[in-house]
PDB file of C-alpha atoms in Angstrom:
ATOM      1  CA  MET A 142      16.463   6.356  -4.451  1.00 67.00           C
ATOM      2  CA  SER A 143      13.696   3.921  -5.355  1.00 84.00           C
ATOM      3  CA  GLU A 144      10.789   5.087  -7.490  1.00 90.00           C
ATOM      4  CA  CYS A 145       8.645   3.222  -4.928  1.00 89.00           C
ATOM      5  CA  ARG A 146       8.938   6.232  -2.623  1.00 79.00           C
ATOM      6  CA  HIS A 147       7.631   8.879  -5.036  1.00 81.00           C
ATOM      7  CA  TRP A 148       3.925   8.561  -4.184  1.00 77.00           C
ATOM      8  CA  TYR A 149       4.393   9.597  -0.582  1.00 80.00           C
ATOM      9  CA  GLU A 150       7.633  11.517  -0.226  1.00 77.00           C
ATOM     10  CA  GLY A 151       7.425  14.612   1.900  1.00 88.00           C
ATOM     11  CA  ASP A 152       4.294  13.482   3.750  1.00 93.00           C
ATOM     12  CA  PRO A 153       5.284  12.016   7.145  1.00 94.00           C
ATOM     13  CA  ILE A 154       2.002  10.121   7.544  1.00 96.00           C
ATOM     14  CA  LEU A 155       2.283   8.446   4.152  1.00 94.00           C
ATOM     15  CA  GLU A 156       6.011   7.863   4.638  1.00 92.00           C
ATOM     16  CA  ALA A 157       5.296   5.964   7.867  1.00 94.00           C
ATOM     17  CA  TYR A 158       2.492   4.016   6.173  1.00 95.00           C
ATOM     18  CA  HIS A 159       4.685   3.020   3.212  1.00 93.00           C
ATOM     19  CA  ASP A 160       7.699   2.178   5.326  1.00 93.00           C
ATOM     20  CA  HIS A 161       5.981   0.245   8.129  1.00 95.00           C
ATOM     21  CA  GLU A 162       2.547  -0.988   6.986  1.00 96.00           C
ATOM     22  CA  TRP A 163       2.022  -1.054   3.209  1.00 96.00           C
ATOM     23  CA  CYS A 164       2.452  -4.563   1.787  1.00 97.00           C
ATOM     24  CA  ARG A 165       3.402  -5.987   5.189  1.00 97.00           C
ATOM     25  CA  ILE A 166       1.576  -9.144   6.150  1.00 98.00           C
ATOM     26  CA  CYS A 167      -0.861  -8.716   9.004  1.00 95.00           C
ATOM     27  CA  HIS A 168      -3.145 -11.468  10.272  1.00 98.00           C
ATOM     28  CA  ASP A 169      -5.177  -9.360  12.740  1.00 98.00           C
ATOM     29  CA  ASP A 170      -8.907  -9.359  11.931  1.00 98.00           C
ATOM     30  CA  ASP A 171      -9.555  -5.907  13.381  1.00 98.00           C
ATOM     31  CA  PHE A 172      -6.636  -4.376  11.455  1.00 98.00           C
ATOM     32  CA  GLU A 173      -7.821  -6.060   8.262  1.00 98.00           C
ATOM     33  CA  PHE A 174     -11.317  -4.718   8.914  1.00 98.00           C
ATOM     34  CA  GLN A 175      -9.908  -1.240   9.540  1.00 98.00           C
ATOM     35  CA  MET A 176      -8.082  -1.289   6.222  1.00 98.00           C
ATOM     36  CA  LEU A 177     -11.164  -2.611   4.420  1.00 98.00           C
ATOM     37  CA  CYS A 178     -13.210   0.290   5.803  1.00 98.00           C
ATOM     38  CA  LEU A 179     -10.542   2.919   5.139  1.00 98.00           C
ATOM     39  CA  GLU A 180     -10.040   1.684   1.570  1.00 97.00           C
ATOM     40  CA  GLY A 181     -13.813   1.879   1.109  1.00 97.00           C
ATOM     41  CA  ALA A 182     -13.841   5.421   2.477  1.00 97.00           C
ATOM     42  CA  SER A 183     -11.231   6.355  -0.128  1.00 97.00           C
ATOM     43  CA  VAL A 184     -13.566   5.683  -3.071  1.00 96.00           C
ATOM     44  CA  GLY A 185     -13.497   8.859  -5.155  1.00 94.00           C
ATOM     45  CA  LEU A 186     -10.853  10.434  -2.909  1.00 96.00           C
ATOM     46  CA  SER A 187      -7.109  10.240  -2.404  1.00 93.00           C
ATOM     47  CA  TRP A 188      -5.486   7.785  -0.027  1.00 95.00           C
ATOM     48  CA  ARG A 189      -3.633  10.777   1.422  1.00 95.00           C
ATOM     49  CA  THR A 190      -6.959  12.311   2.507  1.00 96.00           C
ATOM     50  CA  ILE A 191      -8.015   9.109   4.270  1.00 98.00           C
ATOM     51  CA  MET A 192      -4.682   8.530   5.975  1.00 97.00           C
ATOM     52  CA  HIS A 193      -4.735  12.057   7.353  1.00 97.00           C
ATOM     53  CA  LYS A 194      -8.166  11.287   8.840  1.00 98.00           C
ATOM     54  CA  ARG A 195      -7.254   7.815  10.103  1.00 98.00           C
ATOM     55  CA  ALA A 196      -7.063   8.743  13.798  1.00 98.00           C
ATOM     56  CA  ALA A 197     -10.495  10.367  13.623  1.00 98.00           C
ATOM     57  CA  TYR A 198     -11.892   7.274  11.889  1.00 98.00           C
ATOM     58  CA  CYS A 199     -10.469   5.047  14.618  1.00 98.00           C
ATOM     59  CA  ALA A 200     -12.032   7.249  17.287  1.00 98.00           C
ATOM     60  CA  ALA A 201     -15.383   7.359  15.481  1.00 98.00           C
ATOM     61  CA  PHE A 202     -15.557   3.612  14.853  1.00 98.00           C
ATOM     62  CA  HIS A 203     -14.293   1.992  18.066  1.00 98.00           C
ATOM     63  CA  ASP A 204     -10.791   1.415  16.654  1.00 98.00           C
ATOM     64  CA  PHE A 205     -12.532  -0.743  14.044  1.00 98.00           C
ATOM     65  CA  ARG A 206     -13.230  -3.536  16.492  1.00 98.00           C
ATOM     66  CA  ILE A 207     -15.556  -5.644  14.385  1.00 98.00           C
ATOM     67  CA  ASP A 208     -18.090  -6.550  17.056  1.00 98.00           C
ATOM     68  CA  ALA A 209     -18.320  -2.972  18.361  1.00 98.00           C
ATOM     69  CA  CYS A 210     -18.874  -1.632  14.830  1.00 98.00           C
ATOM     70  CA  ALA A 211     -21.528  -4.266  14.142  1.00 98.00           C
ATOM     71  CA  GLU A 212     -23.469  -3.048  17.188  1.00 98.00           C
ATOM     72  CA  MET A 213     -23.372   0.673  16.360  1.00 98.00           C
ATOM     73  CA  THR A 214     -26.834   2.204  16.443  1.00 98.00           C
ATOM     74  CA  ASP A 215     -28.377   4.386  13.771  1.00 98.00           C
ATOM     75  CA  GLU A 216     -28.015   7.287  16.197  1.00 98.00           C
ATOM     76  CA  GLU A 217     -24.286   6.685  16.647  1.00 98.00           C
ATOM     77  CA  LEU A 218     -23.821   6.505  12.898  1.00 98.00           C
ATOM     78  CA  GLU A 219     -25.924   9.624  12.331  1.00 98.00           C
ATOM     79  CA  GLU A 220     -23.729  11.497  14.821  1.00 98.00           C
ATOM     80  CA  GLN A 221     -20.768  10.801  12.561  1.00 98.00           C
ATOM     81  CA  MET A 222     -22.442  12.864   9.831  1.00 97.00           C
ATOM     82  CA  ALA A 223     -21.392  15.922  11.864  1.00 98.00           C
ATOM     83  CA  ASN A 224     -17.846  14.678  12.504  1.00 98.00           C
ATOM     84  CA  PRO A 225     -15.432  16.937  10.586  1.00 97.00           C
ATOM     85  CA  GLY A 226     -12.613  14.435  11.147  1.00 98.00           C
ATOM     86  CA  ILE A 227     -14.036  11.860   8.732  1.00 98.00           C
ATOM     87  CA  ILE A 228     -15.609  11.835   5.278  1.00 97.00           C
ATOM     88  CA  ARG A 229     -19.248  12.671   5.940  1.00 97.00           C
ATOM     89  CA  ASN A 230     -20.828  10.436   3.349  1.00 97.00           C
ATOM     90  CA  ARG A 231     -23.868   8.620   4.727  1.00 97.00           C
ATOM     91  CA  ASN A 232     -23.353   5.498   2.600  1.00 98.00           C
ATOM     92  CA  LYS A 233     -19.708   5.193   3.617  1.00 98.00           C
ATOM     93  CA  ILE A 234     -20.482   5.783   7.298  1.00 98.00           C
ATOM     94  CA  PHE A 235     -23.306   3.238   7.413  1.00 98.00           C
ATOM     95  CA  SER A 236     -21.227   0.744   5.410  1.00 98.00           C
ATOM     96  CA  VAL A 237     -18.937   0.314   8.420  1.00 98.00           C
ATOM     97  CA  ARG A 238     -21.759  -1.325  10.391  1.00 98.00           C
ATOM     98  CA  ARG A 239     -23.013  -3.354   7.414  1.00 98.00           C
ATOM     99  CA  ASN A 240     -19.489  -4.521   6.647  1.00 98.00           C
ATOM    100  CA  ALA A 241     -18.879  -5.441  10.288  1.00 98.00           C
ATOM    101  CA  GLN A 242     -22.069  -7.496  10.327  1.00 98.00           C
ATOM    102  CA  ALA A 243     -21.031  -9.223   7.090  1.00 98.00           C
ATOM    103  CA  VAL A 244     -17.595  -9.911   8.569  1.00 98.00           C
ATOM    104  CA  GLN A 245     -19.190 -11.458  11.655  1.00 98.00           C
ATOM    105  CA  LYS A 246     -20.910 -13.965   9.345  1.00 98.00           C
ATOM    106  CA  ILE A 247     -17.624 -14.574   7.516  1.00 98.00           C
ATOM    107  CA  ARG A 248     -15.940 -15.303  10.854  1.00 98.00           C
ATOM    108  CA  GLN A 249     -18.680 -17.790  11.720  1.00 98.00           C
ATOM    109  CA  GLU A 250     -18.105 -19.577   8.434  1.00 98.00           C
ATOM    110  CA  PHE A 251     -14.291 -19.382   8.173  1.00 98.00           C
ATOM    111  CA  GLY A 252     -13.223 -18.953  11.798  1.00 98.00           C
ATOM    112  CA  SER A 253     -11.690 -15.545  11.128  1.00 98.00           C
ATOM    113  CA  LEU A 254     -11.696 -12.735   8.617  1.00 98.00           C
ATOM    114  CA  ASP A 255      -8.029 -13.521   8.067  1.00 98.00           C
ATOM    115  CA  ALA A 256      -8.747 -17.143   7.074  1.00 98.00           C
ATOM    116  CA  TYR A 257     -11.401 -15.959   4.623  1.00 98.00           C
ATOM    117  CA  LEU A 258      -9.134 -13.383   3.003  1.00 98.00           C
ATOM    118  CA  TRP A 259      -6.094 -15.637   2.676  1.00 98.00           C
ATOM    119  CA  SER A 260      -8.242 -18.407   1.184  1.00 98.00           C
ATOM    120  CA  PHE A 261      -8.172 -16.394  -2.039  1.00 98.00           C
ATOM    121  CA  THR A 262      -4.403 -16.898  -2.360  1.00 98.00           C
ATOM    122  CA  GLY A 263      -4.007 -20.290  -0.732  1.00 98.00           C
ATOM    123  CA  GLY A 264      -2.303 -18.566   2.191  1.00 98.00           C
ATOM    124  CA  GLN A 265       0.475 -17.206  -0.004  1.00 98.00           C
ATOM    125  CA  GLN A 266       1.539 -13.597  -0.467  1.00 98.00           C
ATOM    126  CA  ILE A 267       1.473 -12.394  -4.082  1.00 98.00           C
ATOM    127  CA  ASP A 268       4.746 -10.670  -4.965  1.00 97.00           C
ATOM    128  CA  GLY A 269       5.055  -9.184  -8.430  1.00 91.00           C
ATOM    129  CA  HIS A 270       8.757  -8.331  -8.090  1.00 95.00           C
ATOM    130  CA  TRP A 271       8.104  -5.110 -10.005  1.00 96.00           C
ATOM    131  CA  LYS A 272      10.976  -2.950 -11.185  1.00 96.00           C
ATOM    132  CA  THR A 273       8.982   0.211 -12.024  1.00 94.00           C
ATOM    133  CA  VAL A 274       5.819   1.793 -10.676  1.00 92.00           C
ATOM    134  CA  SER A 275       4.234   1.583 -14.133  1.00 93.00           C
ATOM    135  CA  GLU A 276       4.296  -2.226 -13.855  1.00 96.00           C
ATOM    136  CA  ILE A 277       2.156  -2.304 -10.704  1.00 95.00           C
ATOM    137  CA  PRO A 278      -1.426  -3.229 -11.588  1.00 97.00           C
ATOM    138  CA  THR A 279      -4.525  -1.645 -10.105  1.00 96.00           C
ATOM    139  CA  VAL A 280      -6.568  -4.832 -10.310  1.00 98.00           C
ATOM    140  CA  SER A 281      -5.882  -8.570 -10.425  1.00 98.00           C
ATOM    141  CA  GLU A 282      -7.696 -11.870 -10.803  1.00 98.00           C
ATOM    142  CA  VAL A 283      -7.599 -12.225  -7.016  1.00 98.00           C
ATOM    143  CA  SER A 284      -9.025  -8.733  -6.403  1.00 98.00           C
ATOM    144  CA  ILE A 285     -11.789  -9.389  -8.936  1.00 98.00           C
ATOM    145  CA  ALA A 286     -12.714 -12.720  -7.318  1.00 98.00           C
ATOM    146  CA  MET A 287     -12.533 -11.266  -3.809  1.00 98.00           C
ATOM    147  CA  SER A 288     -14.592  -8.232  -4.790  1.00 98.00           C
ATOM    148  CA  ARG A 289     -17.266 -10.414  -6.357  1.00 98.00           C
ATOM    149  CA  ASP A 290     -17.454 -12.631  -3.279  1.00 98.00           C
ATOM    150  CA  MET A 291     -17.430  -9.721  -0.827  1.00 98.00           C
ATOM    151  CA  LYS A 292     -20.296  -8.063  -2.671  1.00 98.00           C
ATOM    152  CA  LYS A 293     -22.316 -11.301  -2.522  1.00 98.00           C
ATOM    153  CA  ARG A 294     -21.727 -11.319   1.236  1.00 98.00           C
ATOM    154  CA  GLY A 295     -22.989  -7.735   1.608  1.00 98.00           C
ATOM    155  CA  ILE A 296     -19.694  -5.879   1.910  1.00 98.00           C
ATOM    156  CA  GLY A 297     -19.912  -2.430   0.383  1.00 97.00           C
ATOM    157  CA  PHE A 298     -17.302  -0.254  -1.275  1.00 97.00           C
ATOM    158  CA  ALA A 299     -15.285  -3.287  -2.333  1.00 97.00           C
ATOM    159  CA  GLY A 300     -14.872  -2.994  -6.095  1.00 97.00           C
ATOM    160  CA  PRO A 301     -11.908  -4.752  -7.749  1.00 98.00           C
ATOM    161  CA  VAL A 302      -9.617  -1.680  -7.682  1.00 98.00           C
ATOM    162  CA  ILE A 303     -10.370  -0.875  -4.026  1.00 97.00           C
ATOM    163  CA  THR A 304      -9.979  -4.556  -3.199  1.00 98.00           C
ATOM    164  CA  TYR A 305      -6.554  -4.593  -4.886  1.00 98.00           C
ATOM    165  CA  SER A 306      -5.472  -1.625  -2.761  1.00 97.00           C
ATOM    166  CA  PHE A 307      -6.855  -3.446   0.261  1.00 98.00           C
ATOM    167  CA  LEU A 308      -4.738  -6.510  -0.590  1.00 98.00           C
ATOM    168  CA  GLN A 309      -1.672  -4.256  -0.603  1.00 98.00           C
ATOM    169  CA  SER A 310      -2.671  -2.629   2.684  1.00 98.00           C
ATOM    170  CA  ILE A 311      -2.760  -5.941   4.570  1.00 98.00           C
ATOM    171  CA  GLY A 312       0.248  -7.485   2.852  1.00 98.00           C
ATOM    172  CA  MET A 313      -1.500 -10.131   0.791  1.00 98.00           C
ATOM    173  CA  VAL A 314       0.117  -8.362  -2.152  1.00 98.00           C
ATOM    174  CA  ASN A 315       3.668  -7.048  -1.973  1.00 98.00           C
ATOM    175  CA  ASP A 316       4.049  -4.321  -4.572  1.00 97.00           C
ATOM    176  CA  HIS A 317       7.173  -2.694  -3.167  1.00 96.00           C
ATOM    177  CA  LEU A 318       9.565  -2.327  -6.061  1.00 96.00           C
ATOM    178  CA  GLU A 319      12.569  -4.645  -6.193  1.00 96.00           C
ATOM    179  CA  ASP A 320      14.935  -1.804  -5.266  1.00 95.00           C
ATOM    180  CA  CYS A 321      12.815  -0.495  -2.391  1.00 94.00           C
ATOM    181  CA  ALA A 322      14.562  -0.641   0.969  1.00 92.00           C
ATOM    182  CA  PHE A 323      11.213  -1.462   2.615  1.00 92.00           C
ATOM    183  CA  ARG A 324      10.536  -4.701   0.714  1.00 91.00           C
TER     184      ARG A 324
END
């Protein structure tokens, strides 16, 4: 059995994520925005915690439809502070609206969030062809550049490590090990 499976084995939610989403290319702006927000919510927490709250996040934030999130009122966001289904951190909750508004500007400039994101790799997936988990980095030149640019554009919770995880989550980076059946 591949070492690639060790981080999630025994957890059906993480198994499904690894097997069907992680490192799989997706060009849907709303999905990319969802993963950006969920990765940001994971700062200081485990990915397991966030994935187990994913359905509640989707319900709380209009399935991460960018335009709907950009229009959320302070009152709607404040209501989420009492939502036990999500992480009740004011900065993380309010960052969803700020990030959506920043993404709207990105879409005006690039045509789509997807076009903006893939511009960092020239439209090519990065595949490390790793043989062991210890080889997989937590940061890269691309995640550093993307993080820097996202921060300039007002996107919060997008440090280089979170951005690297985000790149994996939308398939811009394929870090499945060479012997993983889900490559």
